[in-house]
GROMACS .gro file of C-alpha atoms in nm:
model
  222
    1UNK     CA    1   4.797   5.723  14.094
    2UNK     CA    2   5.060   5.973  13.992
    3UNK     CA    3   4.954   6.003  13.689
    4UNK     CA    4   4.592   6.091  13.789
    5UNK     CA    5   4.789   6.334  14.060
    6UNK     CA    6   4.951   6.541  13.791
    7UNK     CA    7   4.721   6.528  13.530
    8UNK     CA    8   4.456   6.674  13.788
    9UNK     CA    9   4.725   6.952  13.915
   10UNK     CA   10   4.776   7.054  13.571
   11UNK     CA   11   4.418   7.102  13.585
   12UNK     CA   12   4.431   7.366  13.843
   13UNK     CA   13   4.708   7.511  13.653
   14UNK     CA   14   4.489   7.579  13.376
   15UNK     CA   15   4.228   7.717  13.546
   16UNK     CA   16   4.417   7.938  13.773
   17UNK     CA   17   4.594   8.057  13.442
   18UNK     CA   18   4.226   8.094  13.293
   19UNK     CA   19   4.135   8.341  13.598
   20UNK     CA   20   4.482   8.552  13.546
   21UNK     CA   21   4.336   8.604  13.146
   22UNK     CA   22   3.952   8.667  13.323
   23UNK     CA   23   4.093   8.906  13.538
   24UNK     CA   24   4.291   9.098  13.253
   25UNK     CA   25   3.987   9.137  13.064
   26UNK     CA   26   3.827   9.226  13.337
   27UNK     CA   27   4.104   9.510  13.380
   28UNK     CA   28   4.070   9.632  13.052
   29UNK     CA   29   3.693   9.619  12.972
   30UNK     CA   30   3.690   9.837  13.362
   31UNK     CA   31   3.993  10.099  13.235
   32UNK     CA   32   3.790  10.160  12.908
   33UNK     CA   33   3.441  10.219  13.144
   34UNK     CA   34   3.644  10.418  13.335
   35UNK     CA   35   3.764  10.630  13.067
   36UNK     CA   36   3.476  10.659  12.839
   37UNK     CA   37   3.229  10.669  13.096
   38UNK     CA   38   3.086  10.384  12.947
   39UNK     CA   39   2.810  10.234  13.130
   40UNK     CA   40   2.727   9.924  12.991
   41UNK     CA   41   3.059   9.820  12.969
   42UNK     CA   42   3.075   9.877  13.301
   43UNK     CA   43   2.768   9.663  13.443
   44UNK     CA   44   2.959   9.416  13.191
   45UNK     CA   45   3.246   9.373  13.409
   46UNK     CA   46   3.070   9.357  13.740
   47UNK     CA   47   2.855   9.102  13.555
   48UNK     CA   48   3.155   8.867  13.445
   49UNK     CA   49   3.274   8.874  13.811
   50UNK     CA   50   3.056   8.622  13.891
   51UNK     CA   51   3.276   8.341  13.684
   52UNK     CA   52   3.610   8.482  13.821
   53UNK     CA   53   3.435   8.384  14.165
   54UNK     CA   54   3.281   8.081  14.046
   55UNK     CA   55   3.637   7.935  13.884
   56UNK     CA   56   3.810   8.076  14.236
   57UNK     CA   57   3.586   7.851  14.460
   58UNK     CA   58   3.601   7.560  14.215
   59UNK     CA   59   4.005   7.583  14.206
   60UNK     CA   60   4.035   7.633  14.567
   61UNK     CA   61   3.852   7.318  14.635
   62UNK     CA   62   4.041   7.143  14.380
   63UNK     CA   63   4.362   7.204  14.577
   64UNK     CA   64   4.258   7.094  14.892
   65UNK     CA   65   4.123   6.775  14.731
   66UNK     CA   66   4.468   6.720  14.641
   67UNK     CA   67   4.638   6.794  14.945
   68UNK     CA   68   4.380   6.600  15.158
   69UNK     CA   69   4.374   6.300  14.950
   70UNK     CA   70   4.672   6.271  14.750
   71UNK     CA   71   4.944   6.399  15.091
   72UNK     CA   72   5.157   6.537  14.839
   73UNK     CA   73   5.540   6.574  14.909
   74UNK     CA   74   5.845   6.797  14.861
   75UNK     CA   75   5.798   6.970  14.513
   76UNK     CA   76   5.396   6.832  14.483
   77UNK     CA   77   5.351   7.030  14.819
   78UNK     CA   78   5.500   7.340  14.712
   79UNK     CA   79   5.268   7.337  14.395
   80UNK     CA   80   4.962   7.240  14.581
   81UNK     CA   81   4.989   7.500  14.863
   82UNK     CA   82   5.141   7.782  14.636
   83UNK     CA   83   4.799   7.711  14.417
   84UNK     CA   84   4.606   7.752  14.758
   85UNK     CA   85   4.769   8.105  14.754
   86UNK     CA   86   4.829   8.209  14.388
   87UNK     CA   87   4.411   8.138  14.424
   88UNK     CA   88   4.366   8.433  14.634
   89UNK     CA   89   4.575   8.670  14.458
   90UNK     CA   90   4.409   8.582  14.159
   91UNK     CA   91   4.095   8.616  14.302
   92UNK     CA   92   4.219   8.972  14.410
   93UNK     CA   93   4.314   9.071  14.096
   94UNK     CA   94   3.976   9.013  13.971
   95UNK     CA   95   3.816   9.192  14.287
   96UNK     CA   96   4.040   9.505  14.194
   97UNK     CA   97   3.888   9.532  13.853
   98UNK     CA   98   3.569   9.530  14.007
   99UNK     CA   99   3.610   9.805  14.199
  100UNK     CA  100   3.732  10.014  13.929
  101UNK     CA  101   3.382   9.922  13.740
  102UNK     CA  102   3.166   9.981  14.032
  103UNK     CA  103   3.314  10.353  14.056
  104UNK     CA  104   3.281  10.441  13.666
  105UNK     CA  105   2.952  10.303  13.742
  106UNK     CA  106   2.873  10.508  14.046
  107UNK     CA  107   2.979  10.849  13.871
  108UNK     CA  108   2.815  10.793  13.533
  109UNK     CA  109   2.660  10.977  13.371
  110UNK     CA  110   2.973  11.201  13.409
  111UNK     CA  111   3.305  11.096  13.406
  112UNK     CA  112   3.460  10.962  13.723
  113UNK     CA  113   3.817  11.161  13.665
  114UNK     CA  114   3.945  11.476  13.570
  115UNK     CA  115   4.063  11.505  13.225
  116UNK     CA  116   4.421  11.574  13.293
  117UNK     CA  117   4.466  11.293  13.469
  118UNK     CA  118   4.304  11.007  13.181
  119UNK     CA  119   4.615  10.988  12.998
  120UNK     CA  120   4.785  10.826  13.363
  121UNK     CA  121   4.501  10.602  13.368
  122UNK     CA  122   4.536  10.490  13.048
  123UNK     CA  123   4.899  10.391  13.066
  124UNK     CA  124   4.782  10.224  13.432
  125UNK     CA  125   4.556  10.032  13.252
  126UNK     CA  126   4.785   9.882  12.997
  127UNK     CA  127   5.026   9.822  13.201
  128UNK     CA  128   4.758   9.639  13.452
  129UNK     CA  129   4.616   9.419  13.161
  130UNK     CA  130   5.008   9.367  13.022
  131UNK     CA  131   5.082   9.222  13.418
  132UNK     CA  132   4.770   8.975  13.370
  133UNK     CA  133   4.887   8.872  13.074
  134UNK     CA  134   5.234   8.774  13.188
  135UNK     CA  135   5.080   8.632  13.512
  136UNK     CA  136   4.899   8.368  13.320
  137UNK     CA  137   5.171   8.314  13.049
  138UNK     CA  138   5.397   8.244  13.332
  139UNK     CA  139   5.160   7.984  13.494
  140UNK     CA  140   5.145   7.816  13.218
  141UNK     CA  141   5.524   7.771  13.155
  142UNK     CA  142   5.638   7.792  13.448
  143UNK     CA  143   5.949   8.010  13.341
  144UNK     CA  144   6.114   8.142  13.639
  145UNK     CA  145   6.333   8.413  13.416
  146UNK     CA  146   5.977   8.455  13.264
  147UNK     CA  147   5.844   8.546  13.647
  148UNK     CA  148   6.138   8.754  13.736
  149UNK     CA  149   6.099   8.999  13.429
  150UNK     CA  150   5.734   9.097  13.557
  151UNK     CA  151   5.905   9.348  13.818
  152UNK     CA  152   5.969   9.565  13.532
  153UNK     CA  153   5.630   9.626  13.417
  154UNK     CA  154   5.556   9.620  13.799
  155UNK     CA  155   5.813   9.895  13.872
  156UNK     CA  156   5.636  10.113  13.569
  157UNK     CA  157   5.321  10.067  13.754
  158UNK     CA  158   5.491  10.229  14.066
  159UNK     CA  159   5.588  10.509  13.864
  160UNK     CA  160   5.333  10.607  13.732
  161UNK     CA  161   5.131  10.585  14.050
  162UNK     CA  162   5.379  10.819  14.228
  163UNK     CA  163   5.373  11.049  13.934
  164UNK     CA  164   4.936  11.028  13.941
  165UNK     CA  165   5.027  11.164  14.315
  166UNK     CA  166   5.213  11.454  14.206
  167UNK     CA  167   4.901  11.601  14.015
  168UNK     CA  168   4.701  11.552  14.304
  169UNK     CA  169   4.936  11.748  14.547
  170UNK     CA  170   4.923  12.011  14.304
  171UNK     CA  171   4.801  12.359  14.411
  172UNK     CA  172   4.646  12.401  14.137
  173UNK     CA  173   4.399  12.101  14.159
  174UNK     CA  174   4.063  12.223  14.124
  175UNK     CA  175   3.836  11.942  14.091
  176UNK     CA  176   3.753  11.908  14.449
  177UNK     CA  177   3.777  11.649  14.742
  178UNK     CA  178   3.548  11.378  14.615
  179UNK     CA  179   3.722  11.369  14.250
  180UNK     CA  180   4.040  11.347  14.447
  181UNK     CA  181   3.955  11.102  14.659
  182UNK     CA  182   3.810  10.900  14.350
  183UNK     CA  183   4.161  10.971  14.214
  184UNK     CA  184   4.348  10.824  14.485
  185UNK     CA  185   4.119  10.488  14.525
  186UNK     CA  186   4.145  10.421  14.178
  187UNK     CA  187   4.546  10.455  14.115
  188UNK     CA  188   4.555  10.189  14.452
  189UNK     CA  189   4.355   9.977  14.283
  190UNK     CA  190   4.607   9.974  14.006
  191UNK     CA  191   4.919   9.951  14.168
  192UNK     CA  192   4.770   9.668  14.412
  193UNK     CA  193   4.674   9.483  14.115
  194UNK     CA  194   5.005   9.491  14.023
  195UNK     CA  195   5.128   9.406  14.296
  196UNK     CA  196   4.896   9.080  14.291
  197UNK     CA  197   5.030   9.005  13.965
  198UNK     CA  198   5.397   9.006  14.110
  199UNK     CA  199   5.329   8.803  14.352
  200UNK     CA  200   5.156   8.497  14.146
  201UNK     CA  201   5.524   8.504  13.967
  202UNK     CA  202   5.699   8.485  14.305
  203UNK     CA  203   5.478   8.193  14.409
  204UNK     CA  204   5.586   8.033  14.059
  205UNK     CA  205   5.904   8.058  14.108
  206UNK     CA  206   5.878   7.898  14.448
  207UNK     CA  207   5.680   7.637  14.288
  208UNK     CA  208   5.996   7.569  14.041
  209UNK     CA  209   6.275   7.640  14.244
  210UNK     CA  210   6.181   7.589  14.641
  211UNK     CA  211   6.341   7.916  14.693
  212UNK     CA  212   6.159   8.241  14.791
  213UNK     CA  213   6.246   8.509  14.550
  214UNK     CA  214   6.493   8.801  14.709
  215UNK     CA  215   6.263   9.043  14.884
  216UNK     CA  216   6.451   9.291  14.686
  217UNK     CA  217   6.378   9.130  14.367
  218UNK     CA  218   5.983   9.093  14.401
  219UNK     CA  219   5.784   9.323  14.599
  220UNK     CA  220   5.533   9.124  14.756
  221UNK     CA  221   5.172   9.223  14.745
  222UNK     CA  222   4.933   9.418  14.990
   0.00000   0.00000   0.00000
């Protein structure tokens, strides 16, 4: 029976890990619509969605199978129920990218933002798709020290959200209220995925450990 157990929890390992790659993608392929204008690419994204929702509902149910049937204890509970959760922000994540698609969609055929402000998007993005990538490599291996490093690309992320801020409170914007307000969305969307991303590595480390990580440590996601 344990067996079965952890062979089936590694199971929703992999497929939670599978959504943190989906979701990078999804990041990237969005960040390039977003930059290029690029409509098809765009429709792409919101397109793929669907199987970032599909594998979301599948592993969801999947963990409460467990928990109902299998009334896992000490460590197997913390793994079950911080799956239960690590679903959600994973599911975010994916939402997030969506959002960015839907507004290069909504704004094509011009560009959705200013060109002075691409090159912050740009980093945003790579630092976005970086943070999925670490997110599912640290599923995967389950490497605490792994999941604490992810702050650092998390606290670029913050930077360059505040910095994205800077140009907007600028008296010398000139691109009006709607670009700005396009502006403003989109760098949330960033830093929340982020956040998201941060978050699935404190749950890991939980998982491992059966300690929270310091609040200071690992900002926790909104």
């Amino acid at each position: 029976m344990r067996t079965a157990y952890h062979e089936q929890l590694d199971a929703l390992t992999n497929r939670l890990a599978e959504m943190c790659g989906l979701a990078g993608v999804a990041m990237e392929r969005a960040t390039q619509a977003l930059l290029q204008a690029d409509l098809p690419l765009a429709e792409q994204v919101i397109t793929d969605h669907d199987q970032i929702a599909t594998l979301s509902a599948r592993a969801e149910e999947d963990a409460f199978v467990l928990l109902a049937l299998q009334a896992p204890v000490a460590g197997d509970l913390r793994a079950v129920v911080s799956s239960i959760q690590i679903v959600a922000d994973v599911d975010r994540m994916g939402a997030l990218a969506l959002h960015v698609a839907k507004i290069a969609r909504r704004r094509h055929p011009q560009p959705a933002l200013p060109e002075e402000v691409n090159g912050y998007f740009a980093e945003m993005g790579r630092v976005a798709v970086d943070l999925g990538h670490s997110a599912q490599e640290v599923l995967l291996t389950k490497d605490p020290e792994k999941a604490a490093r992810i702050r650092e690309d998390d606290d670029a992320m913050d930077d360059l959200h505040r910095h994205l801020f800077t140009v907007l409170m600028d008296r010398d914007w000139k691109h009006g209220v709607a670009a700005a307000v396009d502006v403003t969305l989109l760098g949330r969307f960033y830093e929340r995925f982020a956040d998201h991303a941060v978050e699935v590595a404190r749950r890991v480390i939980f998982q491992v450990t059966g300690h929270n990580p310091d609040e200071e440590q690992l900002p926790a996601a909104r």
